[in-house]
XYZ file of C-alpha atoms in Angstrom:
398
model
C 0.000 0.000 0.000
C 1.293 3.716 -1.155
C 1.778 5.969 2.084
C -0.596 9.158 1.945
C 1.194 11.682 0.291
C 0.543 14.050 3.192
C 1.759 11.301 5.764
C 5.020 12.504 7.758
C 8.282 10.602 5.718
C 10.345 8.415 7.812
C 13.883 9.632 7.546
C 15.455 7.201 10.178
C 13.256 3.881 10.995
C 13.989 4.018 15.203
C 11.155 2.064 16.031
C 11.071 -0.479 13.604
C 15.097 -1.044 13.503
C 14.625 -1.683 17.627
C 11.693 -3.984 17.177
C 13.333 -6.345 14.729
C 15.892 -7.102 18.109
C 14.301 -9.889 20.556
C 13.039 -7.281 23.219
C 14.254 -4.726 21.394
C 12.507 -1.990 22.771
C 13.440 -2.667 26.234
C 17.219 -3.677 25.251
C 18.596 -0.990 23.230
C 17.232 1.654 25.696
C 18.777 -0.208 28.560
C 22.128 -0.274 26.976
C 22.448 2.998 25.735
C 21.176 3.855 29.575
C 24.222 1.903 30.780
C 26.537 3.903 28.588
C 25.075 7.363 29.835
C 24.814 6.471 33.338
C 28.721 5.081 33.051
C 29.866 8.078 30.643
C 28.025 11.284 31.027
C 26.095 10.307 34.780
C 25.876 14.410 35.134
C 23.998 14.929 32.331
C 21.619 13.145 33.773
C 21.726 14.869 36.910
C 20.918 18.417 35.956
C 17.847 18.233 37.573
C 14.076 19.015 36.552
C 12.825 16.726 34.407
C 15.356 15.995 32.766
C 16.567 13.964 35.651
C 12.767 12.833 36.657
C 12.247 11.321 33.346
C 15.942 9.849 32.161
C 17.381 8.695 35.337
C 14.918 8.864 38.023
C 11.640 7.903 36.320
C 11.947 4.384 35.763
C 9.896 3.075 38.902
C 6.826 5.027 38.011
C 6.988 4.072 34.608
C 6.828 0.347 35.386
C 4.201 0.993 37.705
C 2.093 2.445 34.844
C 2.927 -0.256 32.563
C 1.823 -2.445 35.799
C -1.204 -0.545 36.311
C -1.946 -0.922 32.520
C -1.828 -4.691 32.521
C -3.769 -4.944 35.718
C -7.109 -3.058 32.909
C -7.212 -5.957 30.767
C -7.037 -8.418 33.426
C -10.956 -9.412 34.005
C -12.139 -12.155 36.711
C -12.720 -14.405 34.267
C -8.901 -14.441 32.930
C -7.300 -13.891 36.774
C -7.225 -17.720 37.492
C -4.540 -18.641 34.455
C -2.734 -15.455 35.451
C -2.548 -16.599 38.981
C -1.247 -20.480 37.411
C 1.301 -18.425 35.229
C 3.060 -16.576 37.793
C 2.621 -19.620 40.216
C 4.747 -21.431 37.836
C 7.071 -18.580 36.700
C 7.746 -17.981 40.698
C 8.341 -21.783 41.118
C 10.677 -22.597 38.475
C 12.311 -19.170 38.477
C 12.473 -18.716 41.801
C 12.044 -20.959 44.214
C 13.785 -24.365 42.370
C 16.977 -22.711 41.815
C 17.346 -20.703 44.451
C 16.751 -24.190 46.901
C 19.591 -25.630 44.388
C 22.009 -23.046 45.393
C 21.133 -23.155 48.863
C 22.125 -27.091 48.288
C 25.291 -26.214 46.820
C 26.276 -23.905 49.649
C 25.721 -26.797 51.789
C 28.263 -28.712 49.709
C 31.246 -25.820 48.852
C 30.419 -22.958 51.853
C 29.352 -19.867 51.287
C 32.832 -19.124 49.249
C 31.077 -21.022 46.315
C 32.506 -22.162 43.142
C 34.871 -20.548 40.277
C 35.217 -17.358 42.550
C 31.491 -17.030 42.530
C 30.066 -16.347 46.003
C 26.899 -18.583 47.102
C 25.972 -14.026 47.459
C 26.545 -13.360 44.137
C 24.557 -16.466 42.463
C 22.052 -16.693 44.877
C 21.169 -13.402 44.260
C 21.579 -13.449 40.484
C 19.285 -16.181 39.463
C 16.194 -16.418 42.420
C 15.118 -13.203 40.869
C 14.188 -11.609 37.777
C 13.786 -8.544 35.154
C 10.112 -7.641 35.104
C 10.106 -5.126 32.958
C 12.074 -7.380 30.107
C 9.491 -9.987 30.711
C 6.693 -7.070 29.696
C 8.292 -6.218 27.243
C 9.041 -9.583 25.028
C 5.524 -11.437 26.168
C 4.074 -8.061 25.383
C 4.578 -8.770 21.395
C 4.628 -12.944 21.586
C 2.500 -13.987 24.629
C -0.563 -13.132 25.868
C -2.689 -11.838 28.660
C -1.435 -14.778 31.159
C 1.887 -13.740 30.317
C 2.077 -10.404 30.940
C -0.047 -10.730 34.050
C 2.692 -13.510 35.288
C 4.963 -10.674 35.685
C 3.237 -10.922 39.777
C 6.225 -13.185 39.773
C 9.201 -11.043 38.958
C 6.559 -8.169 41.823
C 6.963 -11.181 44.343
C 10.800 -12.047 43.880
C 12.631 -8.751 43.291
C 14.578 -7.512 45.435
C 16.333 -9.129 48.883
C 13.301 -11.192 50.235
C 14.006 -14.535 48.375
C 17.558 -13.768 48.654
C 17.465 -13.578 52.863
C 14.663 -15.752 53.339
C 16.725 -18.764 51.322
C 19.846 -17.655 53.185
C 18.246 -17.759 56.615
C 18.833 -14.363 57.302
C 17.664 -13.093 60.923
C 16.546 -9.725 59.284
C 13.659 -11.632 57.488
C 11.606 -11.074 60.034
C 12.636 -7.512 59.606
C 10.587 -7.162 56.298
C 7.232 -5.884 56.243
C 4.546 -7.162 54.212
C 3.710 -4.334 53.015
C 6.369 -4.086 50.721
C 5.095 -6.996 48.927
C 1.911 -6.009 48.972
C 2.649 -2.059 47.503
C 4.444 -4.293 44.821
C 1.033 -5.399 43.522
C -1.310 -2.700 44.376
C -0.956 -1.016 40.802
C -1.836 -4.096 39.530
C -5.205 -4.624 41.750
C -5.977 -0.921 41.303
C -5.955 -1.344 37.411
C -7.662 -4.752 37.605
C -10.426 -2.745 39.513
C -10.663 0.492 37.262
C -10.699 -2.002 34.154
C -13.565 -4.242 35.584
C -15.629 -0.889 36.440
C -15.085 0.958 33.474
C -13.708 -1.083 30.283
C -13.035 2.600 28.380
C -10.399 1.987 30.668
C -8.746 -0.385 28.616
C -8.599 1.503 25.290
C -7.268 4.077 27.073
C -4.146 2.594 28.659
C -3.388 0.346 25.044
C -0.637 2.722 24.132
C 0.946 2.718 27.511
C 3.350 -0.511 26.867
C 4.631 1.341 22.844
C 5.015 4.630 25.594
C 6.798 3.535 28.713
C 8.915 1.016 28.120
C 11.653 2.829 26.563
C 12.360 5.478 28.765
C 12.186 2.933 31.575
C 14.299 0.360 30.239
C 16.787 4.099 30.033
C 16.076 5.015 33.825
C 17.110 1.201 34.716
C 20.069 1.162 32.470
C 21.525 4.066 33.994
C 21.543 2.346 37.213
C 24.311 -0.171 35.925
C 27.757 0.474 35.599
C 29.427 -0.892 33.304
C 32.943 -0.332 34.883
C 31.040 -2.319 37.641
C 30.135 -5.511 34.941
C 33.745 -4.964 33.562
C 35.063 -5.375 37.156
C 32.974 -8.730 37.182
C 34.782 -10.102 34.486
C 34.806 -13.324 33.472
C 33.284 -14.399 36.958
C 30.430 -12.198 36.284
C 29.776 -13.836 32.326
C 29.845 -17.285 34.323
C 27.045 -16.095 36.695
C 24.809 -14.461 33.026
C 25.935 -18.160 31.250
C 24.463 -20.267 33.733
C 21.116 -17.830 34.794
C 20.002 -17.533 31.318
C 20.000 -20.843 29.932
C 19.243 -22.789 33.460
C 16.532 -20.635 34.671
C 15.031 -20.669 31.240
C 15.006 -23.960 30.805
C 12.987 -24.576 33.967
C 10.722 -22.311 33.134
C 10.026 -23.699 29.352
C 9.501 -27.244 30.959
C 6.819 -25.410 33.465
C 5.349 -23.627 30.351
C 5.466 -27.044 28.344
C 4.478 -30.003 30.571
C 2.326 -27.697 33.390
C 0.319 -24.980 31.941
C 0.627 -26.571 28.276
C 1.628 -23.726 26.263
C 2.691 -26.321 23.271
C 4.791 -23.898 20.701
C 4.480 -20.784 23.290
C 6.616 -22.779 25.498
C 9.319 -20.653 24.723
C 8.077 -17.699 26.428
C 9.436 -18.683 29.488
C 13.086 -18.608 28.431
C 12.043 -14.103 28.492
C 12.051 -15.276 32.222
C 15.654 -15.939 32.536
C 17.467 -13.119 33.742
C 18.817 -11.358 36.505
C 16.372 -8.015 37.702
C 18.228 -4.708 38.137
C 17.500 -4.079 41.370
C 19.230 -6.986 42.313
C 22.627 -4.947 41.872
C 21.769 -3.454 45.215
C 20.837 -7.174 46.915
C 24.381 -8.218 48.243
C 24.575 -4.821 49.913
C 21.388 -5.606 51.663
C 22.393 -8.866 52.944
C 25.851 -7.713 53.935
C 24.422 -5.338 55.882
C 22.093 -8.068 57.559
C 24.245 -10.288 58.273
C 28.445 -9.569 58.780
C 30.103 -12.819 57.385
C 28.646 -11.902 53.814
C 30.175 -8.323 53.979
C 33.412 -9.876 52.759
C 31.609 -10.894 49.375
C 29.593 -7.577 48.837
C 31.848 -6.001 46.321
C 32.675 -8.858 43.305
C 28.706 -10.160 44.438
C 28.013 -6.832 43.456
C 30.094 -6.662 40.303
C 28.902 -10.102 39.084
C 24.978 -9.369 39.588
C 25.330 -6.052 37.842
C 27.169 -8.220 34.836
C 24.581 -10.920 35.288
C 21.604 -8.357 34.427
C 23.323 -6.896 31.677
C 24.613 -10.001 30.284
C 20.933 -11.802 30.899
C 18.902 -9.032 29.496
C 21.021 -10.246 26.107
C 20.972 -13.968 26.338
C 17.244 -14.358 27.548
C 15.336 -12.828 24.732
C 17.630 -14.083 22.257
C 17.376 -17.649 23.649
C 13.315 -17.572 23.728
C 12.782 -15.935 20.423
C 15.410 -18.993 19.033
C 13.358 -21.682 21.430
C 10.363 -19.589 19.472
C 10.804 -19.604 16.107
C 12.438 -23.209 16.504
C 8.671 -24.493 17.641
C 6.617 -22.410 15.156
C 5.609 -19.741 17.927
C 7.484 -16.160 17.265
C 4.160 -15.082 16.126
C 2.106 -12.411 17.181
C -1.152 -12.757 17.589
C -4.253 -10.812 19.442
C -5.946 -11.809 22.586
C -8.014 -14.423 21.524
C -4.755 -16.074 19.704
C -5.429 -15.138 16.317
C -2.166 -14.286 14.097
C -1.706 -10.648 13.371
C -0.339 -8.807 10.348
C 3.132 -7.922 11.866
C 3.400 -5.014 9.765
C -0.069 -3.557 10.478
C -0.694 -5.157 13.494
C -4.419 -6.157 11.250
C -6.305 -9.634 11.616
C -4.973 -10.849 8.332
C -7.995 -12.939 7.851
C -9.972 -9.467 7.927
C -11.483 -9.926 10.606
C -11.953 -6.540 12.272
C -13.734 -5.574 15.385
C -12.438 -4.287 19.145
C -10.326 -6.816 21.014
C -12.690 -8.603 23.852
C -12.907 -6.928 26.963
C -10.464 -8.203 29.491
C -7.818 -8.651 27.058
C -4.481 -7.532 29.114
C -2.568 -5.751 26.662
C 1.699 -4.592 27.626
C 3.617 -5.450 24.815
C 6.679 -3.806 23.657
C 7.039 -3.381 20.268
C 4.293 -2.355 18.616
C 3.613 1.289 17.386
C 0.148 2.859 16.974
C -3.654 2.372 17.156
C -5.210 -0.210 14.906
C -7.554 1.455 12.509
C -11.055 1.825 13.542
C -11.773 -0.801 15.164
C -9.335 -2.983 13.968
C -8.096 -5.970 15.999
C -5.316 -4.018 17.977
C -3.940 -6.739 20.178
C -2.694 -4.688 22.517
C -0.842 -1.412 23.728
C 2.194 -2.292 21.036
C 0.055 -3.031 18.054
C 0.894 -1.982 14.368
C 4.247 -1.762 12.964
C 5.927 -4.302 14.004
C 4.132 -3.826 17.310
C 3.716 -5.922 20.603
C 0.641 -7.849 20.299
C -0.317 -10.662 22.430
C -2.875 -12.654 23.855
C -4.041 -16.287 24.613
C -7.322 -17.976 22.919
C -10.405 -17.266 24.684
C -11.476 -20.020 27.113
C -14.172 -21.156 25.124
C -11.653 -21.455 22.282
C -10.726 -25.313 23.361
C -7.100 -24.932 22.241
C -3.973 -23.829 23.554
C -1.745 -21.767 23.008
C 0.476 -24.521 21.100
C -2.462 -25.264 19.380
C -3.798 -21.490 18.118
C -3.121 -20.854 14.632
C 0.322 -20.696 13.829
């Protein structure tokens, strides 16, 4: 189709050139964060909102995105949510992080390879919520993205001191887990009351994500992931694939996602707030203090190094099993380009659909099947057949 001669000329193709990376639109920002926060830090500091949007911004951006997800998330569709992230918290979290408890049992607390029991402890029981958004946002669907209550439930030190033993677990209020998810609730509310709602917060994943993929770049150093060296690419080489692969056997033999299996690979990486975990338990408990600094320079290479290997790994796992499509919330395939039911079949997405993909650029036409806040262009569209549908995901048209 000939563009409009009165539609604005694309002189350089940003979007589209950061969409055709696996998580793209989460990555690039986050690396070109990490170069400004390691390069040019006072730039960033200047103040106004300059600084609120580029390097402080990042946690109220991912609460929007949360709050966004939380719309298209009806009672009907809440119960596979709750089994996603119930399996995305077991395989991602708890499983490993009891296997590294086992192997500190073995080696000490000194670890393996010059690798801390600190360092990979806190490097793989957690993980990067706003990567998982962002990738499930243009190849899964509304389960997915609402499974990111996992990554809300393990970030930060909790897993980390409660798997440790720590004393200072008591220390930690509920409430912090609980504030984690209130966007969520509070959107799951507004959406259920008023489903304008919805249409209205479909742009928000195609908005956010960049800048706050930025703000959370900025926060890791890469003299820091340097520093960790090859102790810190050990850590990344054995979160990634490990992690992933638990998850993909969760999303294969437990919840049956047959060629969408490979979604939960996008689950294999270390969360940037982690960076500041070791600290944490150092300060909780003395006879870690002597591992704080290299646990802190692996964990910051680990989420660097993860945010790379775990996209790349599920959109190979992906296209390998037929499913690096996108499709709309009832699992139809979508016209990548337009981000249109190819079989024509227009019409508003059904109500409850959760919508948080990255990717995806613009509204679909009138009424056109716009699976989500990243459809069009190349956009982040994703959702799961309806439950009347009778298929899975492995089994939706592919």
């Amino acid at each position: 189709m000939k563009p409009s001669p009165h539609e604005d000329r694309t002189i350089v193709p940003l979007f589209d050139a950061m969409n055709r990376l696996p998580g793209g639109l989460m990555l690039v920002p986050l690396i070109l964060g990490s170069v400004m926060g390691t390069f040019a830090m006072p730039a960033l500091e200047i103040g106004s909102f300059t600084t609120a949007l580029f390097k402080d911004g990042a946690m109220a951006l991912i609460a929007l995105l949360i709050f966004a997800t939380g719309t298209h998330v009806t009672a009907r569709t809440s119960g596979p949510v709750l089994a996603h992230a119930a399996v995305i918290l077991t395989a991602k979290s708890l499983i490993p992080a009891g296997a590294v408890v086992l192997l500190g049992l073995v080696v000490g607390i000194d670890g393996v390879a010059g690798v801390s029991i600190l360092a990979l402890l806190v490097a793989i029981d957690n993980s990067n919520g706003g990567l998982w958004l962002a990738f499930t946002g243009r190849y899964g669907d509304k389960r997915d993205r609402g499974a990111y209550l996992a990554s809300a439930i393990n970030d930060g030190p909790f897993f980390s001191m409660l798997f440790l033993g720590m004393s200072g677990l008591a220390a930690i209020p509920g409430t912090l887990l609980l504030a984690a998810v209130v966007p969520f609730l509070l959107g799951m509310l507004v959406g259920n009351l008023d489903p304008k709602w919805r249409d209205i917060m479909r742009a928000t994943p195609n908005i956010v994500i960049p800048f706050f993929a930025f703000g959370l770049g900025t926060g890791i150093d890469l003299g820091a992931v340097v520093k960790g060296g090859a102790s810190g690419l050990v850590v990344g080489a054995i979160v990634a694939p490990f992690t992933g692969a638990l998850v993909y056997f969760g999303y294969r033999l437990v919840l049956r996602r047959g060629n969408k299996s490979g979604l939960g690979f996008a689950a294999a990486t270390t969360a940037g707030n982690a960076i500041a975990t070791p600290a944490i338990v150092g300060a909780a408990d003395p006879k870690f203090a002597p591992y704080v600094e290299t646990a802190t320079a692996q964990v910051a290479a680990s989420a660097l190094i993860t945010a790379v290997l775990a996209p790349l790994l599920a959109s190979w796992v992906l296209k390998r099993e037929g499913g690096l499509t996108v499709v709309d919330e009832d699992g139809n395939l979508l016209d990548e380009e337009s981000g249109a039911d190819p079989s024509g079949n227009g019409g508003p997405p059904e109500a409850g659909a959760a919508e948080v993909g990255p990717g995806a650029g613009g509204t679909a036409p009138d009424g056109a099947a716009d699976a989500g806040p990243g459809a069009g262009h190349g956009g982040s569209t994703a959702a799961p057949p309806s439950p009347d549908s009778g298929r899975t995901d492995g089994q939706a048209r592919t």
